[in-house]
XYZ file of C-alpha atoms in Angstrom:
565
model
C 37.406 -0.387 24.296
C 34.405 -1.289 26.875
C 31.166 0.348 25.489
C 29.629 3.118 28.128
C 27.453 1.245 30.387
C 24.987 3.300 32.913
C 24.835 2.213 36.443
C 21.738 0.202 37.266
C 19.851 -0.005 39.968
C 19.537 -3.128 42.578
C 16.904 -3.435 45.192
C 18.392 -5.324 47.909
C 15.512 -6.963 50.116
C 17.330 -8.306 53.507
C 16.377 -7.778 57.289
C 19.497 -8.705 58.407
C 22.070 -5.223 59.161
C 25.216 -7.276 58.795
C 24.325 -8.816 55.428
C 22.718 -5.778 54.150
C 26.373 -4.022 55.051
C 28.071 -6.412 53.424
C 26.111 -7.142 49.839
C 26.475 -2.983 49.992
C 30.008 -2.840 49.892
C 30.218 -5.397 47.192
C 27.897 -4.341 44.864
C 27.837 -0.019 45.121
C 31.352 -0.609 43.508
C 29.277 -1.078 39.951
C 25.563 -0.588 40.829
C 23.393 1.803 42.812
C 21.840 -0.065 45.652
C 18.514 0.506 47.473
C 18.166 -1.811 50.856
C 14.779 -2.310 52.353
C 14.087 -5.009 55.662
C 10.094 -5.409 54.639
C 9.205 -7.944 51.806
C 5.612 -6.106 52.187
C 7.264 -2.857 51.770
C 9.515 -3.838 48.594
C 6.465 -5.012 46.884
C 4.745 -1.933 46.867
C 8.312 0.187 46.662
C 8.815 -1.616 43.356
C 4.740 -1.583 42.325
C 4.979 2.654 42.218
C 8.837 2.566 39.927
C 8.608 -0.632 38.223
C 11.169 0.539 35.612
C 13.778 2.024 38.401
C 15.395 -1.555 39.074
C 17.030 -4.275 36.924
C 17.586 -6.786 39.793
C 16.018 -7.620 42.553
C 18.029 -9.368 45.406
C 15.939 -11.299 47.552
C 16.433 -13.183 51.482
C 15.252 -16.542 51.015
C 14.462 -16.452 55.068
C 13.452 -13.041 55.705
C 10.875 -12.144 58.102
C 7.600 -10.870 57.362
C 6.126 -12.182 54.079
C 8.085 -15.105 53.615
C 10.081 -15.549 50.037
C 7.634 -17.381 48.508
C 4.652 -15.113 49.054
C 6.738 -12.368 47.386
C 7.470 -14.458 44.090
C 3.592 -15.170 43.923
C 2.332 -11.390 44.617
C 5.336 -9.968 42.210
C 3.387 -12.279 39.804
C 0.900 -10.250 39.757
C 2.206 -7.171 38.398
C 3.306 -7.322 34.813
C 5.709 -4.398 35.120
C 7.424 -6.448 37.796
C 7.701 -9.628 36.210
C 9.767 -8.737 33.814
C 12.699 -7.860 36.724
C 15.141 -10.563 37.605
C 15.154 -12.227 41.087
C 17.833 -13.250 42.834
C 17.743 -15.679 45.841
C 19.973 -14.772 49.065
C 19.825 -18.469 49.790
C 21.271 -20.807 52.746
C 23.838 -23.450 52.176
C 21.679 -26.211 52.396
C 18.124 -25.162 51.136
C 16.075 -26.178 48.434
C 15.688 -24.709 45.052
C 12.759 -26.166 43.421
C 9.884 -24.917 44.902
C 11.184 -21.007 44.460
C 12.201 -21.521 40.759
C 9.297 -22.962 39.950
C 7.913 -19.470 41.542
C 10.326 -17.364 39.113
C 13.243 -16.740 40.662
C 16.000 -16.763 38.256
C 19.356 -17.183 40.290
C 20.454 -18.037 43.538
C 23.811 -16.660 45.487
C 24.853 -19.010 48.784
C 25.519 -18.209 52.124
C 28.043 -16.798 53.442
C 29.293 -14.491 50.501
C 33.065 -15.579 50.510
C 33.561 -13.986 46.791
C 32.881 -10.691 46.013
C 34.035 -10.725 42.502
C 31.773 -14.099 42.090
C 28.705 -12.049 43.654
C 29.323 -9.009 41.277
C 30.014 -11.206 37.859
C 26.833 -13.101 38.216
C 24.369 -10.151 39.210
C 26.032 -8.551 35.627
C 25.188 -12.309 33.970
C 21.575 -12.178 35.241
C 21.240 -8.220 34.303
C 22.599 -8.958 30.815
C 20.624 -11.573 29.831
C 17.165 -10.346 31.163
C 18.518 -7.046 29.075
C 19.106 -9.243 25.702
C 16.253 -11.008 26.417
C 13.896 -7.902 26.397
C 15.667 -6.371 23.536
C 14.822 -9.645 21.396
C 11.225 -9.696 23.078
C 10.930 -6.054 21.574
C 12.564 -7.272 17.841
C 9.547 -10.527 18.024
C 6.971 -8.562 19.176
C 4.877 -5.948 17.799
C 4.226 -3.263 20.637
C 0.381 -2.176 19.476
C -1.230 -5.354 18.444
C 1.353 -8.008 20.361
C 1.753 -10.313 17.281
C 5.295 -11.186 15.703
C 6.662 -8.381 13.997
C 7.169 -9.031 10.116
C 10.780 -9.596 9.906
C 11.054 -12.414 13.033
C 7.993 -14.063 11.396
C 9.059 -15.222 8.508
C 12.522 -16.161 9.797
C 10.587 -18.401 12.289
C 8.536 -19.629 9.020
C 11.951 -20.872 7.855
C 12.859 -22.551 10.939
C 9.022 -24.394 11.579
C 8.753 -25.208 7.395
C 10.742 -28.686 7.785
C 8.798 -29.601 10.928
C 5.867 -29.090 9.633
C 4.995 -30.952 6.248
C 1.829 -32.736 6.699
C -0.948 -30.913 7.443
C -2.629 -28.578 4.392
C -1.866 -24.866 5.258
C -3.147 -21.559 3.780
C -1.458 -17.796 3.797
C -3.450 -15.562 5.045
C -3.482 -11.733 4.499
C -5.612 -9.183 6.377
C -5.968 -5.854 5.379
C -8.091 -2.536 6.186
C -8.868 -0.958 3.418
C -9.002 2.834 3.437
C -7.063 2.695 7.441
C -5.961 5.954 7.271
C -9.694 7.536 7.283
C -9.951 6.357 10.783
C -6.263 8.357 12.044
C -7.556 11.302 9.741
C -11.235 11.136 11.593
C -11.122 9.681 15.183
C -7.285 10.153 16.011
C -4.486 7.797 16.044
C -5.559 7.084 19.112
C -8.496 5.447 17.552
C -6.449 3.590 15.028
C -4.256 2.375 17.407
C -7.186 0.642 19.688
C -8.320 -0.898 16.078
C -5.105 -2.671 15.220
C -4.086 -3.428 19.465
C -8.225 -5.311 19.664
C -7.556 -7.209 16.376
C -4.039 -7.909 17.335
C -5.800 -9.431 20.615
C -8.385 -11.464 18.692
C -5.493 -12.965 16.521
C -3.901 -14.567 19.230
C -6.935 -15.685 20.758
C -7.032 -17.453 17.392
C -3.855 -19.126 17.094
C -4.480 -22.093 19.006
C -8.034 -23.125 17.310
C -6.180 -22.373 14.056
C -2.700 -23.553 14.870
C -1.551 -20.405 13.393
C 0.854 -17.837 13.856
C 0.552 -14.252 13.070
C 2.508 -10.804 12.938
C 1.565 -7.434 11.960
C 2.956 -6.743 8.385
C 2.391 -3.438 7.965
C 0.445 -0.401 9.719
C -2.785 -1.933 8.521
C -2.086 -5.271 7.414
C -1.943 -8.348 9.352
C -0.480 -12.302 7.995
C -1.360 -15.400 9.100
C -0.102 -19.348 8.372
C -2.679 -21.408 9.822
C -4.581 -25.153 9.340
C -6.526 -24.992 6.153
C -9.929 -23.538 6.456
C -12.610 -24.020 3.483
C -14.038 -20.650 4.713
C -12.796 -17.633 6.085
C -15.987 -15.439 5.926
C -16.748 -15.554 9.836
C -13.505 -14.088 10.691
C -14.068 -11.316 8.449
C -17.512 -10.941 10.040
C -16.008 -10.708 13.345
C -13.310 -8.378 12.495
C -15.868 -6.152 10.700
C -18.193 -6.195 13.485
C -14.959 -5.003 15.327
C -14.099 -2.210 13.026
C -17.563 -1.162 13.373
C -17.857 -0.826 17.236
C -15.068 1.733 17.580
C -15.355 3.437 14.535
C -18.240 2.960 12.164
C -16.735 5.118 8.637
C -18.051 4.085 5.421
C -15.483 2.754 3.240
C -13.391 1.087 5.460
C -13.398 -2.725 6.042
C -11.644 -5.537 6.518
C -10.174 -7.607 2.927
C -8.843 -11.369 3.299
C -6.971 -12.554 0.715
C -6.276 -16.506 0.990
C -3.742 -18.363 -0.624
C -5.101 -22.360 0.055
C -2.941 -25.333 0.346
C 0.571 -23.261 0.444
C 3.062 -25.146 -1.992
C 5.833 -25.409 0.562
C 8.219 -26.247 -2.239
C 8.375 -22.889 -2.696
C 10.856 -22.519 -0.110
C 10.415 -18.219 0.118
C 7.483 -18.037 2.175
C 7.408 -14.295 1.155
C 6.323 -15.518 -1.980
C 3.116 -17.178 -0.445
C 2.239 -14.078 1.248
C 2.864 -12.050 -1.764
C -0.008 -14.428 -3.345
C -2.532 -13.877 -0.727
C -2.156 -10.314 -0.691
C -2.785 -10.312 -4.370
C -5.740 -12.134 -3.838
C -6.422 -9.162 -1.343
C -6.023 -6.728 -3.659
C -7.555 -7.393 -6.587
C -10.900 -6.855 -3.899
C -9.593 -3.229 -3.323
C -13.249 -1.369 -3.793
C -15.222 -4.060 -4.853
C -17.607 -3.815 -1.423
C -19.483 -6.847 -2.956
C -16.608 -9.449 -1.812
C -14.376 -9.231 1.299
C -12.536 -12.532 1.263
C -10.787 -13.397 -1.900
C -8.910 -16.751 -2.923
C -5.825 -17.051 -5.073
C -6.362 -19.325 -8.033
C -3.757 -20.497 -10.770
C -5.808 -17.889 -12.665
C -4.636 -15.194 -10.869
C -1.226 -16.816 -10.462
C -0.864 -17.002 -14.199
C -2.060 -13.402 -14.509
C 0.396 -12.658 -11.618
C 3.088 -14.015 -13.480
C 1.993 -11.924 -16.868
C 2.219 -8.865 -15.041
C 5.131 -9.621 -13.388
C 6.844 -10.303 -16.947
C 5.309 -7.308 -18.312
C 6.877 -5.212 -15.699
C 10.735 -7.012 -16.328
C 10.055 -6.495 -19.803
C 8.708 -2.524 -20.258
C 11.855 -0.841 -20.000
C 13.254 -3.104 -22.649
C 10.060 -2.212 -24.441
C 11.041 1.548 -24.360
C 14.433 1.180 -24.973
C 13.953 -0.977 -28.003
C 10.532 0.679 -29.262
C 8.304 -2.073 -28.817
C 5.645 0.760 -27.619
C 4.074 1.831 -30.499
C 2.372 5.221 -30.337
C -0.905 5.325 -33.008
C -2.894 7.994 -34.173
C -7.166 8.103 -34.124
C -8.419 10.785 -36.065
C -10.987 13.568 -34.140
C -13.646 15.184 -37.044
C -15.485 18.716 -36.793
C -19.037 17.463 -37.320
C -20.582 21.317 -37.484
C -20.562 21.996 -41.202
C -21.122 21.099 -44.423
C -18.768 18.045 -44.535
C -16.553 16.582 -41.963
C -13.329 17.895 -41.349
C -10.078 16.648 -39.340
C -9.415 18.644 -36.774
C -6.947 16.586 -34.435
C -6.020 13.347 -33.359
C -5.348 11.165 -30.219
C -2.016 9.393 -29.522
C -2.766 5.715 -27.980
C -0.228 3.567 -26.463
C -0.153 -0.044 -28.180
C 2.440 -2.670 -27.190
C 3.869 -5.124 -29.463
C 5.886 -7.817 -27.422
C 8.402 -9.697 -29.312
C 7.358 -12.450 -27.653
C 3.910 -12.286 -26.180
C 2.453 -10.447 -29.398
C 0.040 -7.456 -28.969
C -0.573 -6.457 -25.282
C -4.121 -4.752 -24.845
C -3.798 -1.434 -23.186
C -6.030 -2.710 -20.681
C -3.979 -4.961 -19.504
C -0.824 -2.826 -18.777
C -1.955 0.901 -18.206
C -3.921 -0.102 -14.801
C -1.067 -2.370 -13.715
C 1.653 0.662 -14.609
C -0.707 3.467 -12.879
C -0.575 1.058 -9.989
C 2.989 1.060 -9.293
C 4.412 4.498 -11.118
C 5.903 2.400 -14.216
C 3.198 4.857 -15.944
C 5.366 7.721 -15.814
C 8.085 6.287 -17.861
C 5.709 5.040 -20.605
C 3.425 8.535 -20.567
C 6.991 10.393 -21.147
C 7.709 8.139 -23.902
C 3.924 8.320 -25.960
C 4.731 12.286 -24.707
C 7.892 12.638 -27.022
C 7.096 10.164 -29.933
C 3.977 11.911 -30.174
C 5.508 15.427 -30.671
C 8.208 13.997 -32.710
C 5.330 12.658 -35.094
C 3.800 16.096 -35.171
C 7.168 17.744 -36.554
C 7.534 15.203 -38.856
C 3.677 15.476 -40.406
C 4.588 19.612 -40.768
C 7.605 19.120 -42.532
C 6.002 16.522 -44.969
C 2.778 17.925 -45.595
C 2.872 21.509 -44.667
C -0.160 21.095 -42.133
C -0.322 21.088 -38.613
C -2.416 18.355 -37.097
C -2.667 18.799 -33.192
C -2.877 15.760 -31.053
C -3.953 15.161 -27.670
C -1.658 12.823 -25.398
C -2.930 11.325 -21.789
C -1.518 12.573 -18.495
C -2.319 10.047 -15.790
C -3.072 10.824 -12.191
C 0.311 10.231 -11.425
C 1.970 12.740 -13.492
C -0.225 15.171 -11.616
C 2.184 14.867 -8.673
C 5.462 15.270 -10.730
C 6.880 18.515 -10.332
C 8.785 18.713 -13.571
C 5.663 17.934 -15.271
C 5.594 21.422 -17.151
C 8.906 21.391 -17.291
C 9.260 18.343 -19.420
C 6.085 18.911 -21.399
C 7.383 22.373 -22.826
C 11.133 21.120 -23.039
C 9.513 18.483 -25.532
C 7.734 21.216 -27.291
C 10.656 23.593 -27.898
C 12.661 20.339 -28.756
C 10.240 19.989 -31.823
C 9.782 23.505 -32.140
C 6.031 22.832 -31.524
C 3.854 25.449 -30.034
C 1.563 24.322 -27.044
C -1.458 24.557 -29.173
C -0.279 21.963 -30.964
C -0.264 19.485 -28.169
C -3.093 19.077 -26.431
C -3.423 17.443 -22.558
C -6.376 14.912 -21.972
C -6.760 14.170 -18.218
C -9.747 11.893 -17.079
C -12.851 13.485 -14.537
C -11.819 10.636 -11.821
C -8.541 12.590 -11.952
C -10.487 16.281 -10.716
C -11.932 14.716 -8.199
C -9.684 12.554 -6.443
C -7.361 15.857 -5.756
C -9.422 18.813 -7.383
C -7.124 21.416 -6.031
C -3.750 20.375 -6.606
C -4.484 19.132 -10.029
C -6.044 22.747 -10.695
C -2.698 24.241 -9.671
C -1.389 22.526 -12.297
C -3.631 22.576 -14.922
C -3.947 26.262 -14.565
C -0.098 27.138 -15.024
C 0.161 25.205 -17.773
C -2.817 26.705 -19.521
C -1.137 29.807 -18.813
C 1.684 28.472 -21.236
C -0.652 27.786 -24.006
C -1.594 24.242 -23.488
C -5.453 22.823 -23.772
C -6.850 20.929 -21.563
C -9.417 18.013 -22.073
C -11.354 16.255 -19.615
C -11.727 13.281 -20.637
C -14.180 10.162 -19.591
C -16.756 12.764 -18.539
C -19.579 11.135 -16.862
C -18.332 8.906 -15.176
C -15.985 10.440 -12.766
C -18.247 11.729 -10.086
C -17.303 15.545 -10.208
C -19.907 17.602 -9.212
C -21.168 20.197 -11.468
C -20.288 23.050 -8.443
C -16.617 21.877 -8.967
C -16.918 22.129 -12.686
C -17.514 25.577 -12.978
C -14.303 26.126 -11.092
C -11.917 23.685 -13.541
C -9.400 24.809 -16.215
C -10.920 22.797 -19.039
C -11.232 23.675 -22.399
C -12.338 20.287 -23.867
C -15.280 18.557 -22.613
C -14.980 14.584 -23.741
C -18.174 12.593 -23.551
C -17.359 8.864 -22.336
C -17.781 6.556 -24.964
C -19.626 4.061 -23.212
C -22.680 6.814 -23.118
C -22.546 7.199 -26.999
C -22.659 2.981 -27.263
C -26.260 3.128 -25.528
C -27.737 6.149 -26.264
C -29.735 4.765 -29.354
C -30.436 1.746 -27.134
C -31.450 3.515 -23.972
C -33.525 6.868 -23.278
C -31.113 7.380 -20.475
C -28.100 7.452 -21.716
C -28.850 9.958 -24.849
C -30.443 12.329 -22.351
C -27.127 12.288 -20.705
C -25.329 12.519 -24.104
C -27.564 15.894 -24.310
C -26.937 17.298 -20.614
C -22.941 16.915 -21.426
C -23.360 18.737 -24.499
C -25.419 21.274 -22.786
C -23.013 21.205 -20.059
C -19.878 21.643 -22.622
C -21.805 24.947 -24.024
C -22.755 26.566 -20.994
C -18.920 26.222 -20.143
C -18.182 27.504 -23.537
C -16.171 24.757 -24.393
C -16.229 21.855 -27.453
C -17.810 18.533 -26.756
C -16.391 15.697 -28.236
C -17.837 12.222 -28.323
C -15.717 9.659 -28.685
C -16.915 5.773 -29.488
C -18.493 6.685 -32.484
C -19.427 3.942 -34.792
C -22.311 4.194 -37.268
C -23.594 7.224 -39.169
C -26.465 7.237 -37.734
C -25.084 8.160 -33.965
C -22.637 10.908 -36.224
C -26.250 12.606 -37.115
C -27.759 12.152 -33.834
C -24.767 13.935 -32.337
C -24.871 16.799 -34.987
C -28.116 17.368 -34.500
C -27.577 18.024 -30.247
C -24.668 20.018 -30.970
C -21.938 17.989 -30.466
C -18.711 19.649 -32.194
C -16.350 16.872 -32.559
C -16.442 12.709 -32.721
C -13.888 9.975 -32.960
C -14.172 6.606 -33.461
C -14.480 3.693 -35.711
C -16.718 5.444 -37.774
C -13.857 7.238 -39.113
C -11.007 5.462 -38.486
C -9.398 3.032 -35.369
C -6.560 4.011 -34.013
C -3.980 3.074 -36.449
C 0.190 3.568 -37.216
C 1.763 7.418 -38.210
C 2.206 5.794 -41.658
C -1.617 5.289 -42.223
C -2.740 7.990 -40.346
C -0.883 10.088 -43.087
C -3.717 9.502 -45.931
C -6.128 11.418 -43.586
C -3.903 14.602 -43.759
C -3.781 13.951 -47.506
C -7.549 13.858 -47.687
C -8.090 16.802 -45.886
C -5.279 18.783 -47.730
C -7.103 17.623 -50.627
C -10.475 18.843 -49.533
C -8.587 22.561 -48.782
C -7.428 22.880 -52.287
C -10.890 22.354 -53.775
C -12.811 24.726 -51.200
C -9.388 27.600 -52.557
């Protein structure tokens, strides 16, 4: 079945009545045909509806402006260019010079087939139409570079040819884009990426590059090796700047040098660069970053640690330990709760710092899956210290940012707890301060219904998360958590143990505990009793260490309660 085809439109330009009659007849019978006798008078027809026509019909010999001096004028409009000509030519002319002009077919005199003068103004209309629609699949509208998808299939085609000369990827990136939409208007944003689209191609020649747009604010480029890359970023800066001068946002190159075109994905090279790029996300001291078989080797860690982590769950490779939190008010020392940390033992690869996985899991969501995991082993552990020892030891597990935004959040949390018949005071939620203030409302939302189920809330890392002390007031906290790195210095530095004192200040003005964490000699145990602090934790007392071991703590303490009875 034919497909439903609209009828176009054909500008006929002829000053002769009898040939105007006749191309009329023969072409209304699929078309819709506008005749005009002027040259000078088509030209500025077409110049006010350049998207009314798809073919243009043209007297070779028409009076007036002569053929030729059409062609060259219509070059002048874009809008027009991009309309096929047709040449109403005599038997015996010449073809060349008109061609060469931009005309794109030519029908003889005298018009003996119809049918033959119908099928090839469809040929000419079809393929300027497929042309276009391929023009629009290559070509980026806003900043006119390759789109992503045609420019790595034209990678593929131009590898083989090209083998000799070093080449680097190139990624281009502008880092916090969306401020600019949010604060000037898409508008705005679109002028950005259309001017730096324009400066890439100015570029591709010097650099015998090409380029696309890979994203809404991320540009690639394959291009002649360059030892240094810092003047483009300049110049693309100094661009950003002129049209919208925000803090925070700037341009990040990430370079991948010398491409190994044995790697026959040339995603894979970009993917390189733009790790390059991002491991320069927020670091305002570097904006052009190389990859190195450093990073490549640390690429290729993470990437095995994110094949491997669900293996890791399934199979328990994630170990959950215990550090012990002590009352420091008092006579003596007492354990009053514990943390549950995350530690990774790879059957392979050995112990995995947490450093190394939590950022890259936060990064791309894997987080989730591993905080739900430390989530139920840890309340699983707290069912099975009751029914061994009789005591209740409450332990605080970590909610990432990320959880924030999950709404089952509560829902899973309290499911866990009635799985383990646990009340909600026996499961405490740390959440960092960088946490507050990235989304202060939302995550108050939160924090405040599930307070209203029982749960406490520690803030944890506070110091150095920015919140201001206005905001403060206004969280659902009920644990204030001194960063450890302020304990580590405050015996060293004046500084940091005034700090130490605001928090604690801080903590009682809020009426809430203050615990330190980081704690390591006895010395910064008395210096913390002696401000006030209420709890510590830290290798004073104990590391972080299995269930199994943490168990002689609750034996201590049960000890201690029989002598005080």
């Amino acid at each position: 079945m034919q497909a439903f085809r609209a009828r176009q439109n054909i500008m006929v330009i002829e000053d002769q009545p009898e040939i105007q009659e006749t191309l009329q007849n023969i072409l209304e019978v699929d078309f819709n045909i506008t005749v005009v006798g002027n040259a000078q008078d088509a030209l500025f027809f077409l110049s006010e509806n350049p998207t009314n026509y798809s073919l243009i019909l043209l007297e070779q010999d028409i009076n007036g402006m002569s053929c030729h001096d059409f062609l060259i004028q219509r070059s002048q409009y874009e809008a027009l260019k991009s309309i096929p000509t047709i040449i109403l030519a005599n038997e015996h002319s010449s073809d060349d010079e008109t061609f060469n002009l931009g005309a794109d077919e030519f029908i003889r005199k005298p018009f003996n087939s119809p049918a033959v003068i119908l099928a090839r103004c469809t040929r000419v209309i079809d393929l300027f139409e497929n042309k276009n629609l391929i023009s629009q699949t290559e070509r980026d509208k806003l900043s006119g570079l390759y789109t992503r998808d045609f420019f790595f299939e034209y990678l593929k085609q131009i590898i083989p040819l090209d083998m000799g000369a070093d080449r680097d990827a190139i990624v281009i990136d502008i880092e916090h884009f969306r401020l600019i939409n949010e604060i000037y208007g898409r508008s705005t944003g679109d002028l950005i990426i259309s001017q730096i689209g324009n400066y890439l191609q100015q570029m591709l020649a010097t650099l015998n590059a090409i380029a696309c747009r890979a994203g809404a604010d991320v540009f690639y480029m394959y291009c002649i090796h360059q030892e240094d890359y810092q003047d483009l970023q300049a110049t693309l800066q100094d661009m950003l700047e002129q049209v919208a001068n925000v803090n925070n946002i700037r341009i990040r190159i990430g370079v991948w040098q010398y491409v190994d075109r044995s790697i026959v994905e040339p995603e894979t090279w970009f993917d390189r660069a733009k790790t390059a790029c991002d491991r320069i996300s927020g670091n305002f001291a570097t904006s052009v970053a190389l990859y190195n078989s450093g990073l490549h080797n640390k690429h290729l860690r993470e990437e095995r640690l994110i094949r491997d982590i669900h293996e890791a769950v399934a199979q328990k490779h994630l170990k959950v330990y215990y550090q012990p939190k002590y009352a420091i008010q008092g006579d003596k020392p007492h354990l009053r709760s514990a943390e549950a940390l995350i530690r990774w033992i790879h059957p392979e690869l050995g112990f995995i710092n947490p450093g190394d996985f939590i950022p890259l899991f936060e990064s791309n969501g894997l987080i989730q899956m591993v905080d739900y995991y430390v989530w139920k082993e840890a309340a699983a552990q707290i069912r099975r210290w009751k029914e061994e020892y009789g005591m209740s030891v409450p332990v605080s597990v970590n909610v990432s940012r990320i959880d924030i935004y999950d709404p089952q959040l509560e829902n899973k949390l309290c499911n866990i707890m009635e799985t383990n018949g646990l009340s909600p005071n026996e499961y405490m939620i740390e959440i960092t301060e960088s946490a507050y203030s990235e989304n202060a409302q939302g995550l108050i939302e939160v924090l405040e219904s599930m307070r209203s189920k029982g749960f406490h809330i520690e803030m944890d890392d506070f110091g150095t998360g920015y919140s201001s002390l206005s905001m403060l007031t206004a969280l659902p906290i009920d644990i204030l958590k001194i960063d450890m790195s302020f304990i580590r210095n405050m015996e060293k530095d004046e500084k940091n143990k005034k700090m130490v004192e605001l928090i604690i200040d801080i903590a009682k003005f809020l009426k809430v505990p203050a615990v330190a964490e980081g704690v390591e000699t006895e010395s910064q145990l008395l210096t913390l009793r002696k401000m006030g602090c209420d709890v510590i934790q830290g290798y004073f007392f104990s590391k972080p260490v299995p269930p199994e071991e943490f168990a002689k703590f609750i034996v201590r303490e049960k000890a201690l309660w029989a002598k005080k009875k």
